[in-house]
Coordinates of C-alpha atoms in Angstrom, one line a residue:
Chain F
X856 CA 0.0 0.0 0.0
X857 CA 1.6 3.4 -1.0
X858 CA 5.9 3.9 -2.3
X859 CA 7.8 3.9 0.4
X860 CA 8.3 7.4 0.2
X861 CA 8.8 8.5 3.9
X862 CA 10.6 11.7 5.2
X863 CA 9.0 10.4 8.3
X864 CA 8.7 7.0 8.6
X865 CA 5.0 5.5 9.3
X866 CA 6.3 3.9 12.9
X867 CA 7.0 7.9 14.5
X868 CA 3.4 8.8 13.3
X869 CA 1.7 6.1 15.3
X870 CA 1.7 7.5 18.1
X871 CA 0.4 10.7 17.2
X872 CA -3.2 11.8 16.9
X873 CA -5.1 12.8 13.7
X874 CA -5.0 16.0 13.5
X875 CA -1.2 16.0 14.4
X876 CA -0.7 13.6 11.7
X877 CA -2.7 16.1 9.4
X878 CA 0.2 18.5 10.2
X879 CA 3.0 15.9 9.3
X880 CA 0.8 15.8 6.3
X881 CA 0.2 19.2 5.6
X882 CA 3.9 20.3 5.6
X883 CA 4.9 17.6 3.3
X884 CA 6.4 15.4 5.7
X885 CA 4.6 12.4 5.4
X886 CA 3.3 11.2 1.8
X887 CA 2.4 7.0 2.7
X888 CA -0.6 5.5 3.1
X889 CA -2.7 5.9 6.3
X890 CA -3.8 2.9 7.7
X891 CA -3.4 2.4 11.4
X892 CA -2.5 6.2 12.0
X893 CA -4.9 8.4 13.6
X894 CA -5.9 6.7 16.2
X895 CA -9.1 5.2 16.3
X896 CA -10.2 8.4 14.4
X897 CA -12.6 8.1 10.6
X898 CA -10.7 7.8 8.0
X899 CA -12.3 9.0 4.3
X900 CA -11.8 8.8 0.5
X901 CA -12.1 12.1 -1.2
X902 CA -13.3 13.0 -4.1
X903 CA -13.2 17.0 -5.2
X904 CA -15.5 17.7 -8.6
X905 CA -16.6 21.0 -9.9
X906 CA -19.9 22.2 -8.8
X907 CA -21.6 21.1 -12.1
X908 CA -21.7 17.8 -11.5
X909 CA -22.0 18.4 -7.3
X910 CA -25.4 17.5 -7.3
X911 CA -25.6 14.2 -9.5
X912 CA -22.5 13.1 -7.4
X913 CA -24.3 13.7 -4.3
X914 CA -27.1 11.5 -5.4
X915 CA -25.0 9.0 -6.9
X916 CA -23.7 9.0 -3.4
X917 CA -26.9 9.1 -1.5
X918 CA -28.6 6.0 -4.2
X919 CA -25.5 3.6 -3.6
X920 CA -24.6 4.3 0.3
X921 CA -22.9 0.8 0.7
X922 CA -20.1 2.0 -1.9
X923 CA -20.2 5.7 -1.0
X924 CA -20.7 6.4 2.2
X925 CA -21.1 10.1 2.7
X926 CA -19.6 11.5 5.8
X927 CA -18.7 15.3 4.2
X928 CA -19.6 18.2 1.7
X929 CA -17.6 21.3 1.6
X930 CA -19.4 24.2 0.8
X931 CA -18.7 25.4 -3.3
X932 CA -15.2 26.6 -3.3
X933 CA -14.0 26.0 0.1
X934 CA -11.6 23.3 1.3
X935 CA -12.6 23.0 4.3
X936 CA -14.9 20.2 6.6
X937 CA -15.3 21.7 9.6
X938 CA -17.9 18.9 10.8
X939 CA -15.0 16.6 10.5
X940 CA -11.9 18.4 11.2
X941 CA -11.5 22.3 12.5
X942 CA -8.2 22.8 10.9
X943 CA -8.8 20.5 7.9
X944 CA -7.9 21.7 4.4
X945 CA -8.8 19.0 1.8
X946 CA -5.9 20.9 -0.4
X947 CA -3.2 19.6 1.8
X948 CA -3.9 17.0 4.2
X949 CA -3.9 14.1 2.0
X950 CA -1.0 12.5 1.6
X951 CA -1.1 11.4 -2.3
X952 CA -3.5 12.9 -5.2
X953 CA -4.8 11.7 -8.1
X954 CA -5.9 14.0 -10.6
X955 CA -8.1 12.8 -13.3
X956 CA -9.0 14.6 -17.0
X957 CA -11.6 14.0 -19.0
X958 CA -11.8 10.5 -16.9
X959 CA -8.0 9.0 -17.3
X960 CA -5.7 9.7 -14.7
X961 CA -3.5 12.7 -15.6
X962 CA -1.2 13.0 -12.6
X963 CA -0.1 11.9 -9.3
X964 CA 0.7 15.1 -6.8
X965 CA 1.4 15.4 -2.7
X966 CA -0.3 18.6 -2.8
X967 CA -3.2 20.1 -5.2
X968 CA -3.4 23.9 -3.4
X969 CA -2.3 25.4 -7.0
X970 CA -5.2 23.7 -8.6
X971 CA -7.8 24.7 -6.2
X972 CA -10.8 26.5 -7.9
X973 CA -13.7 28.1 -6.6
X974 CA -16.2 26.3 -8.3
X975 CA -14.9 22.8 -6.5
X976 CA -16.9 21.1 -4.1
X977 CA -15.0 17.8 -1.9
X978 CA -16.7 15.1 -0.8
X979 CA -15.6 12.6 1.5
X980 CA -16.7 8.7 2.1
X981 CA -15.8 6.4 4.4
X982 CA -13.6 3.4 3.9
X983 CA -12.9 -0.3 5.3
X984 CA -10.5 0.9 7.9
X985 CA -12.6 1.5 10.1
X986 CA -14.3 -1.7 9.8
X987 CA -10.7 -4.2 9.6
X988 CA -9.9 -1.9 12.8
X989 CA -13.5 -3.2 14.5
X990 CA -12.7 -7.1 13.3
X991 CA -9.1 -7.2 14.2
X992 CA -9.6 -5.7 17.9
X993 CA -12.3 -9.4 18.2
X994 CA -9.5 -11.4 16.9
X995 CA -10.1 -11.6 13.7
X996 CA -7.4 -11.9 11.4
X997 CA -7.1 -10.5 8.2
X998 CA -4.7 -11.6 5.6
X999 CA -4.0 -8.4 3.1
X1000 CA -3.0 -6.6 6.6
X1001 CA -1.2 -9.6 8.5
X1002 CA 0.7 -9.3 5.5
X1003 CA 1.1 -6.0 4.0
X1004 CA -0.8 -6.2 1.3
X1005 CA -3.7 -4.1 -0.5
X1006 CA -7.1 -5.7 -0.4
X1007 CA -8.2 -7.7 -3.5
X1008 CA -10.9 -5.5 -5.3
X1009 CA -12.4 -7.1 -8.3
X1010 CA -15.7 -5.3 -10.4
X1011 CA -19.0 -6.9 -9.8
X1012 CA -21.7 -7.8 -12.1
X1013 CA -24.1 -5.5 -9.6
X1014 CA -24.6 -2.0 -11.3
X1015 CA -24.6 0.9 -9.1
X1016 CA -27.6 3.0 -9.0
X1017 CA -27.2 6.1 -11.2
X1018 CA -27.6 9.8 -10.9
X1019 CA -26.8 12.1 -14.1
X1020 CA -23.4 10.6 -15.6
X1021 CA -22.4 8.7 -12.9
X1022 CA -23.1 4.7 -13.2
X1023 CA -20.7 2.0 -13.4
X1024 CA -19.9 -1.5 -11.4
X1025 CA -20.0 -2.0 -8.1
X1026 CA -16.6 -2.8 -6.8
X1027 CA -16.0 -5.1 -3.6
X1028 CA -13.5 -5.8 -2.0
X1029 CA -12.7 -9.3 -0.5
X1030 CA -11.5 -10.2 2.8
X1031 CA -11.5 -14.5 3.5
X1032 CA -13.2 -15.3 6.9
X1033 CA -13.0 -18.4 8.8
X1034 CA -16.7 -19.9 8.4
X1035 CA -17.5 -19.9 12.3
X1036 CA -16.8 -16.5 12.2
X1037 CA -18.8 -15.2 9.2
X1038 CA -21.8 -14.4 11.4
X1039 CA -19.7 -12.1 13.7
X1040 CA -17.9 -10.7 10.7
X1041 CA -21.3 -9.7 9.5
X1042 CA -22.3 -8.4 12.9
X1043 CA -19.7 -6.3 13.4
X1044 CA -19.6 -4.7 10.1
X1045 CA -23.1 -3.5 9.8
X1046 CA -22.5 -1.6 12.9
X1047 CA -20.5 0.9 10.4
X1048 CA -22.7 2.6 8.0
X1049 CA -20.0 5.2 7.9
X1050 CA -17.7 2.1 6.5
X1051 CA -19.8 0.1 3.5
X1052 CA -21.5 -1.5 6.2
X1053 CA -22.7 -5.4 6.0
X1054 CA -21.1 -7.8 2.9
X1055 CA -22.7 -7.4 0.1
X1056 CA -22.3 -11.0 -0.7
X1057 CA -20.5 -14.5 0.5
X1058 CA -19.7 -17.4 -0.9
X1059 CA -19.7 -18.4 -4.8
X1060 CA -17.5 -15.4 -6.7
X1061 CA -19.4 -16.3 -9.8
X1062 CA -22.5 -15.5 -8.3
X1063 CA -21.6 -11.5 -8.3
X1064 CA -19.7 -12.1 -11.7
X1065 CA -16.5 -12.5 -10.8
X1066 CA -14.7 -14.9 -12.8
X1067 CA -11.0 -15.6 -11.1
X1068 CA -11.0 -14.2 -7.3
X1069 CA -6.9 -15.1 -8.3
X1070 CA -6.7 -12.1 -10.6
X1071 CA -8.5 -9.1 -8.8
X1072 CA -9.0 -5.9 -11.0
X1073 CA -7.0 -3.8 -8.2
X1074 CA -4.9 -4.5 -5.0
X1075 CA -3.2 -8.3 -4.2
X1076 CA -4.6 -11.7 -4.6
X1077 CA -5.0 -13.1 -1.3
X1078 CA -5.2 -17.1 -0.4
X1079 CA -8.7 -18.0 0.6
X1080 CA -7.7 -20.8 3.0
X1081 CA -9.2 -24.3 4.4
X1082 CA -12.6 -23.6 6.1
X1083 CA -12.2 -19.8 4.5
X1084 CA -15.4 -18.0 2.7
X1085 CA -14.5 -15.3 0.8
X1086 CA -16.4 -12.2 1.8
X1087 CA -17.6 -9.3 -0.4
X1088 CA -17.8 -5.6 0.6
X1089 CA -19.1 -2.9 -1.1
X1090 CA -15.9 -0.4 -2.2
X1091 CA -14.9 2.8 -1.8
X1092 CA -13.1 2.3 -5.8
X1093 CA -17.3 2.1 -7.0
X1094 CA -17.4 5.8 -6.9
X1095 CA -13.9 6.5 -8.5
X1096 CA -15.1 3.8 -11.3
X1097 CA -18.2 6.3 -11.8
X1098 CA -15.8 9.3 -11.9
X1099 CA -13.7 7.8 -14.8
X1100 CA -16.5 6.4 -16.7
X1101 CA -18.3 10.0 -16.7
X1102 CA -15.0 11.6 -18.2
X1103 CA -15.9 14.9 -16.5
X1104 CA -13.7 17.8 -17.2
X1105 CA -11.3 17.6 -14.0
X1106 CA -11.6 15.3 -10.9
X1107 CA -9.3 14.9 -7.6
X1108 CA -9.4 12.3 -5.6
X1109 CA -7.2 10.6 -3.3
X1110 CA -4.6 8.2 -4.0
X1111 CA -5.6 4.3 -2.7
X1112 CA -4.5 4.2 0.4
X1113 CA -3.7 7.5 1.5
X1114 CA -7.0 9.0 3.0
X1115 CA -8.0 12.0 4.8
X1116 CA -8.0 11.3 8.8
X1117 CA -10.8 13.0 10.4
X1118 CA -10.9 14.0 13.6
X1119 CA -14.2 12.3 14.1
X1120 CA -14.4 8.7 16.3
X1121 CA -14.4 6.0 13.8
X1122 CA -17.4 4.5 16.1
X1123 CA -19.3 7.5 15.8
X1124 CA -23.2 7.4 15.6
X1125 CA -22.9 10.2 12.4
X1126 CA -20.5 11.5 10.9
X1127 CA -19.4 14.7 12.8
X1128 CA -18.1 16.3 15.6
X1129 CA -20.7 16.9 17.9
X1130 CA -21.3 13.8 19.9
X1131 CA -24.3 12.4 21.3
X1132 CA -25.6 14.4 23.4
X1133 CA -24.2 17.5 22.4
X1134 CA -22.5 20.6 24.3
X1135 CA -26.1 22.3 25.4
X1136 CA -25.9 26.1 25.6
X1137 CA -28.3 27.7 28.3
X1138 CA -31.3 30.4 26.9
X1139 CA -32.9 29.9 24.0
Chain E
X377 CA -52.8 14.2 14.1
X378 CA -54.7 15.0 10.9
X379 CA -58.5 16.6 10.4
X380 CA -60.9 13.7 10.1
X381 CA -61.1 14.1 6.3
X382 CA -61.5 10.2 5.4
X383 CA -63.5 8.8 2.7
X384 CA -61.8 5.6 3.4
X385 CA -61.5 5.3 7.5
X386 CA -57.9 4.7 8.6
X387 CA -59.1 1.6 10.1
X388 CA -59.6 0.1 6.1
X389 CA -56.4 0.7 5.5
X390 CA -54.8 -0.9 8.3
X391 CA -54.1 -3.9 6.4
X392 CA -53.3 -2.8 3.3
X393 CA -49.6 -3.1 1.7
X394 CA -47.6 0.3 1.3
X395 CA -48.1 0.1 -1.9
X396 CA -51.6 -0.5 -1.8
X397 CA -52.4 2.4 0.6
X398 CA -50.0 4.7 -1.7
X399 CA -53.1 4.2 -4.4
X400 CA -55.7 4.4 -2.2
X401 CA -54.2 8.0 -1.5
X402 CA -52.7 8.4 -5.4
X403 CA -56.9 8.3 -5.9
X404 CA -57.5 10.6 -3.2
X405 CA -59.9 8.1 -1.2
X406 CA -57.8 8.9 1.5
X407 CA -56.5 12.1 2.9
X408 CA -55.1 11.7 6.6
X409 CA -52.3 11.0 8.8
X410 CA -50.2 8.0 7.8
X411 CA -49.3 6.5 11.4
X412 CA -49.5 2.8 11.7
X413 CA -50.3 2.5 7.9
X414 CA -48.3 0.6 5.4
X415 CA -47.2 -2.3 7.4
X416 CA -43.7 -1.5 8.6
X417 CA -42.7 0.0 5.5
X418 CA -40.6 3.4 6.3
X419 CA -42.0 6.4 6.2
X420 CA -40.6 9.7 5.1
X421 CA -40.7 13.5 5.3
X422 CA -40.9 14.9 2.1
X423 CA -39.4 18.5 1.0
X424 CA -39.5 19.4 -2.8
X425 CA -37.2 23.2 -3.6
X426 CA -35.9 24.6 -6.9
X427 CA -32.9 22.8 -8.0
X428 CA -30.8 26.3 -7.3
X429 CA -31.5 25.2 -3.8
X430 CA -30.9 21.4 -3.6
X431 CA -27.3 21.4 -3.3
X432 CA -27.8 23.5 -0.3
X433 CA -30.8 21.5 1.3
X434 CA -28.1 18.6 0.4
X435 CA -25.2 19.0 2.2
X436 CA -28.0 20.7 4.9
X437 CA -29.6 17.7 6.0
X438 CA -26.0 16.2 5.2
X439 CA -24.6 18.2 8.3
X440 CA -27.3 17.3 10.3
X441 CA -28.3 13.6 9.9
X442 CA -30.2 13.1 12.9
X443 CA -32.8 15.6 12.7
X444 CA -32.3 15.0 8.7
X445 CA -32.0 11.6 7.5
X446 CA -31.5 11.7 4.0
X447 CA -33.4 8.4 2.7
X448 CA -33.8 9.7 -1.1
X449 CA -33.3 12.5 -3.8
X450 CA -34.7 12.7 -7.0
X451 CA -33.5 13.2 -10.1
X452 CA -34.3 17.1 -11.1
X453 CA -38.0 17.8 -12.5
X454 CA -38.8 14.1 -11.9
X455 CA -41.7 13.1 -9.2
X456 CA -40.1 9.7 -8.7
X457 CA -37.8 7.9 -6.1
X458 CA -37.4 4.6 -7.7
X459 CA -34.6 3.2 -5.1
X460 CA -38.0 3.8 -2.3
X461 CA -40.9 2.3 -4.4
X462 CA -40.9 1.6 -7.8
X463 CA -44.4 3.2 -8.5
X464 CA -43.7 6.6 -6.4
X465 CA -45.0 10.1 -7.5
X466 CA -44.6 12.4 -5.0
X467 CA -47.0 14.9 -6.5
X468 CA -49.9 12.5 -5.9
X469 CA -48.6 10.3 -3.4
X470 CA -48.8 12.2 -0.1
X471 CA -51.9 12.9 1.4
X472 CA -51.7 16.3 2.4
X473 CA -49.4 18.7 1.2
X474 CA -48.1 22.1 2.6
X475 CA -46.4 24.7 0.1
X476 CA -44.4 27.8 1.1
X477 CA -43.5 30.8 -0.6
X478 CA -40.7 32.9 0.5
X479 CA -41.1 30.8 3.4
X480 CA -44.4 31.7 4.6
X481 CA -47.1 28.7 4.4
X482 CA -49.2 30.0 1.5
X483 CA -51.7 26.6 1.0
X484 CA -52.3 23.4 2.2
X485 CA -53.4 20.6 -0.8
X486 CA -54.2 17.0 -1.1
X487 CA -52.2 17.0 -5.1
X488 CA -49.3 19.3 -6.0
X489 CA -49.6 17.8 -10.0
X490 CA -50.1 21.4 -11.5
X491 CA -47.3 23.1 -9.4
X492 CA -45.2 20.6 -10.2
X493 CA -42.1 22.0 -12.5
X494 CA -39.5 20.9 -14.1
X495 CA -36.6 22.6 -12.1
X496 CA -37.8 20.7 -9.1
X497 CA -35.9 18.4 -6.6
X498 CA -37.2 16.1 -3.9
X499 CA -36.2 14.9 -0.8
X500 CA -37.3 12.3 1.5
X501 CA -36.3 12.3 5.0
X502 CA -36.6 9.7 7.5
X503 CA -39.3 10.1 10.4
X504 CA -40.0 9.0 14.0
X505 CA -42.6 6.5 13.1
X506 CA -39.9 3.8 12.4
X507 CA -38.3 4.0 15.9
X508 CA -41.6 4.3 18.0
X509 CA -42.9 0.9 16.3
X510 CA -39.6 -0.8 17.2
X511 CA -40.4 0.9 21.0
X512 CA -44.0 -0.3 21.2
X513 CA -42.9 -3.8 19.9
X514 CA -40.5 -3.9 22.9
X515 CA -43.4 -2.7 25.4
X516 CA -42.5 -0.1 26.2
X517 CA -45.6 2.8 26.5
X518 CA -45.5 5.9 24.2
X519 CA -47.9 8.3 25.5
X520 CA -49.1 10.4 22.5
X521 CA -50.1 7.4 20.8
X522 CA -51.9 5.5 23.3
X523 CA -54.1 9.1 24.3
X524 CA -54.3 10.1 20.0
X525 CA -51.6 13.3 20.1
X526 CA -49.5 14.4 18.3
X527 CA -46.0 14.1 19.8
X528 CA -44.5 17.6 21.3
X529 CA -42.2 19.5 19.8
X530 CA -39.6 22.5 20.7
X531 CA -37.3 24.7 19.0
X532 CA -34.2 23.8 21.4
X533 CA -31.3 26.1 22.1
X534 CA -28.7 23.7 19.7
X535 CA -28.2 25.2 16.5
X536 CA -27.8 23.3 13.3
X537 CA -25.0 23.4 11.3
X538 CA -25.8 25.7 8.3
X539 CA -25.2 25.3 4.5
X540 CA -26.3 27.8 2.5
X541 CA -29.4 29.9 3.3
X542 CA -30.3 27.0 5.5
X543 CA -29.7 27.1 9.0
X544 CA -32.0 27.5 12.7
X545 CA -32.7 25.7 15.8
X546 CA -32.9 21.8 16.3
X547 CA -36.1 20.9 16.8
X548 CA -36.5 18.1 19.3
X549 CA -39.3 15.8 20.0
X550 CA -40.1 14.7 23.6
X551 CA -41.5 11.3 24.7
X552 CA -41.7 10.3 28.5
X553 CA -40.0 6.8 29.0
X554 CA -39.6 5.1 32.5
X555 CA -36.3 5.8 34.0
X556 CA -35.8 1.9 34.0
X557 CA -36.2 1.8 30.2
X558 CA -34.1 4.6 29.2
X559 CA -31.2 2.4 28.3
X560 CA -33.2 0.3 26.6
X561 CA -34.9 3.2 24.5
X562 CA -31.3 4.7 23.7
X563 CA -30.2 1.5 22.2
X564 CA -33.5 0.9 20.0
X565 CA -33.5 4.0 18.7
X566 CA -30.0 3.8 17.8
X567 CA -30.8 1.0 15.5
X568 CA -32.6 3.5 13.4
X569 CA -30.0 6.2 11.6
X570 CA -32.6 6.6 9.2
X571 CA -35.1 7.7 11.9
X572 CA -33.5 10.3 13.9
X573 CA -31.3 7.6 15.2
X574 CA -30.4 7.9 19.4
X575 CA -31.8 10.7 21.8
X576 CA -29.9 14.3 21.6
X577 CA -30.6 14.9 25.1
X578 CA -32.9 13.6 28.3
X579 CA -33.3 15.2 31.7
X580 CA -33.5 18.7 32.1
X581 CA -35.1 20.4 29.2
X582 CA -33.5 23.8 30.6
X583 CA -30.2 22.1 29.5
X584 CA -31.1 22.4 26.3
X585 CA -33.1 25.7 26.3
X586 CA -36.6 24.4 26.8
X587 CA -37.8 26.7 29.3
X588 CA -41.8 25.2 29.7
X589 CA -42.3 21.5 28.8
X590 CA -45.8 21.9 29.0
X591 CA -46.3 24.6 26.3
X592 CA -44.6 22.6 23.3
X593 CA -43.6 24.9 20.0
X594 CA -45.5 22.3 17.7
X595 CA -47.9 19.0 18.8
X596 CA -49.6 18.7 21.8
X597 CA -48.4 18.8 25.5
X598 CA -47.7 15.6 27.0
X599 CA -47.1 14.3 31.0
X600 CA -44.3 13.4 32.1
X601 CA -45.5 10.7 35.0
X602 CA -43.6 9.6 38.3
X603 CA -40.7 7.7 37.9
X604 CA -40.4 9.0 33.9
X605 CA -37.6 10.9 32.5
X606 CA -38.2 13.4 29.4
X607 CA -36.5 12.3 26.3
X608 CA -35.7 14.5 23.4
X609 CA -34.8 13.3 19.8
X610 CA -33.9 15.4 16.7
X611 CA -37.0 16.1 14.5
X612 CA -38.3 16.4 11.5
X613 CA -39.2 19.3 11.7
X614 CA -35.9 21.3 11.7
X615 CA -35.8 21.5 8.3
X616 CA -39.0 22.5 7.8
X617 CA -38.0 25.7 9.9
X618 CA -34.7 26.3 8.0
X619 CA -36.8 26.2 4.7
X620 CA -38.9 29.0 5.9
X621 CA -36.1 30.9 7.4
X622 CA -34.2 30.6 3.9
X623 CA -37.1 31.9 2.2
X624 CA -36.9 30.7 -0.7
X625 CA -39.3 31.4 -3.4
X626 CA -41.4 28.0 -3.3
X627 CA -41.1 24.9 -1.5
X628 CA -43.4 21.9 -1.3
X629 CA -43.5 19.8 1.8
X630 CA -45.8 17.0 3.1
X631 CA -48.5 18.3 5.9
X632 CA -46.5 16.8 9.2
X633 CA -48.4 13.0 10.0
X634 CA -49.2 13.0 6.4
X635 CA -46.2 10.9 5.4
X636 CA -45.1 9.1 1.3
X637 CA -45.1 5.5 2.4
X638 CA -42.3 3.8 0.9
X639 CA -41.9 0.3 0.1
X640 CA -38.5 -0.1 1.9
X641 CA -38.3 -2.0 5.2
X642 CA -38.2 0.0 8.0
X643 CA -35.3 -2.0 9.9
X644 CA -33.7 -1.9 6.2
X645 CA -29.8 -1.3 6.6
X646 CA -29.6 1.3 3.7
X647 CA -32.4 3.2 2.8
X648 CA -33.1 1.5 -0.7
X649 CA -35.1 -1.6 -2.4
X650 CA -31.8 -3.5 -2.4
X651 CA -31.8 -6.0 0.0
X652 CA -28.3 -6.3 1.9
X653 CA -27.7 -9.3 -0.3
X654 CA -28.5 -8.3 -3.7
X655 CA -29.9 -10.4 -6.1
X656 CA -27.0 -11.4 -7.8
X657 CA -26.8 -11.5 -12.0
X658 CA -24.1 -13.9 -13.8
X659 CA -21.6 -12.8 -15.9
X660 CA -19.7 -9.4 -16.0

């Protein structure tokens, strides 16, 4: 997951919390993937599009919430999510970019502040993390982690639901589970909406159209192994899929792997700051 | 809840199917509240604005899930929500409709067909109904419906978090639950993100700027008996008040109790048709 292109390496950042690994972020110090830093906090996928197609992304979003799980909106032309971050800038806390034209990838950047444009909205979506965190703290093992390797992610036959000109495949990602503890597995990932949630499937590949789980479409193969059931979750790549496929003029995202870390618990009832029962104020 | 304008009593709908009550008021046989009806299915606020506003009234309830839970958005200029029922028309499908200009109530109507144009977006919200089944269904008493009220409601002293011209007061609604079931009513309603999800607040309304419990902004008053505790949920009705403090030119809603009946589940994971395992197509 990521080049191991570290000024800092990933062990000094464990120990720090998310908003100061933001700022090893922010000045350029740290540009590696994000899992397991943060602690405990929500981490996101971004996706930045010009206000145009804001709205049909938003209901793309909203139709398919297993794939694309919306936990923030900037407001047109800022870079900022205050609900999940005070101090986050979406321009500079990431710690790889893609940039995508007209629906191919154009260029890989640690910073996209020179590119910023009034007329951008970000969104960000949840992602597995949060979810492998949940499993692995009830003893679950997962191999792609165990042994540093990116999660399988193969296209579906399901289609996404589609708003305007965003459709496509959904993509899952694939995770093998020990058959006595599929039911817990399921169980503990529903309890993260914020994270894709339940599997969207178990079992027979072929039945979700996927021919070869040896030869995913991105990320590692990984073994499914004696008494193993390979298990499918909705992923975060669905909505990047429906980014390329509706060639719109300019599109940043993330790069795989290196997310934005909220400062939001990843166990969070919704996605935002304010807890519970929030801070009351006295007086109407 | 609702003027006793039935041609069909409620009673003869009792045990009809959502869909089948959603042509009953389609026909306009039936014009009252929707409580009870529809056989589990959720139920949902509706709000229908100008697209110039949507992306606003988007990341609004976005910002705000609990007293907001997004459940669908339509297409622009089209009545239906396919992912909710595959027969909706939300200018028929209601039974009482409220519509605002420059955020003053201007009429109340059973069909919004003629006003319908084709710059317009709608939105369905999740409501309370969901969570006070799941409550009954666990025993536990719910006082406005056993005595016929409509629940009380307050403007509380928490303020939402704005986007746009959209911004105001949470509105809470208060139900009396025996201090011995209070855990128990936390964790049901937490089950239910797409229905306000878990109390904001219970105790002291003065905590949260409700200065007189028995004089309720919106519904009727309701005791709060020995050995109960009040509890306060996020409502429905905060973004009704943030539509007519944005006054914007025109905005449709439904007449509150006068629900669109969906055909989703109302324990449903996501707020779609799709079940969590979807039915699966072969081949890519």
């Amino acid at each position: 997951m990521g080049e191991p292109d570290l000024r800092h390496g990933f062990k000094d950042l464990m120990p720090l919390d998310a908003a100061e690994v933001r700022g090893q972020i922010r000045s350029g110090a740290y540009r590696s993937h994000t899992a397991g830093l943060g602690r405990n906090k929500l981490q996101a996928n971004l996706a930045i599009l010009p206000k145009t197609f804001a709205l049909d992304f938003f209901r793309y979003c909203q139709r398919n919430p297993k794939p694309c799980p919306i936990v923030g909106v900037s407001d047109t032309g800022s870079p900022a999510l205050p609900a999940l971050g005070r101090d986050i800038d979406v321009r500079t806390d990431v710690p790889a970019y893609y940039v995508y034209e007209n629906g191919a990838l154009a260029e890989s950047r640690f910073d996209i502040t020179d590119l910023w444009s009034d007329e951008f909205v970000a969104f960000a979506l949840g992602c597995s993390f949060t979810f492998e965190r949940a499993m692995r703290a009830a003893g679950i093992a997962l191999w792609h982690i165990d042994n540093n390797r990116t999660v399988p992610m193969y296209r579906s036959s399901i289609d996404s639901i589609s708003a305007g000109p965003f459709m496509g495949p959904v993509v899952v990602s694939m995770r093998a589970i020990d058959k006595d503890r599929l039911q817990q597995v399921v169980e503990i990932s529903k309890r993260f909406p914020m994270a894709h949630g339940s599997p969207l499937h178990w079992g027979d590949p072929g039945e979700i159209g996927i021919d070869d789980i040896g030869a995913p479409d991105w990320g590692d193969a990984s073994p499914i192994g004696e008494g193993q059931v390979p298990v499918f979750w909705a992923c975060g790549v669905t909505p990047q899929v429906a980014i390329e496929q509706a060639r719109i003029p300019v599109c940043i995202t993330h790069k795989p792997g290196h997310m934005l870390i909220t400062d939001v618990d990843d166990d969070a009832e919704v996605p935002g700051l304010r807890s519970t029962r929030p801070q009351a104020r006295t007086g109407k």
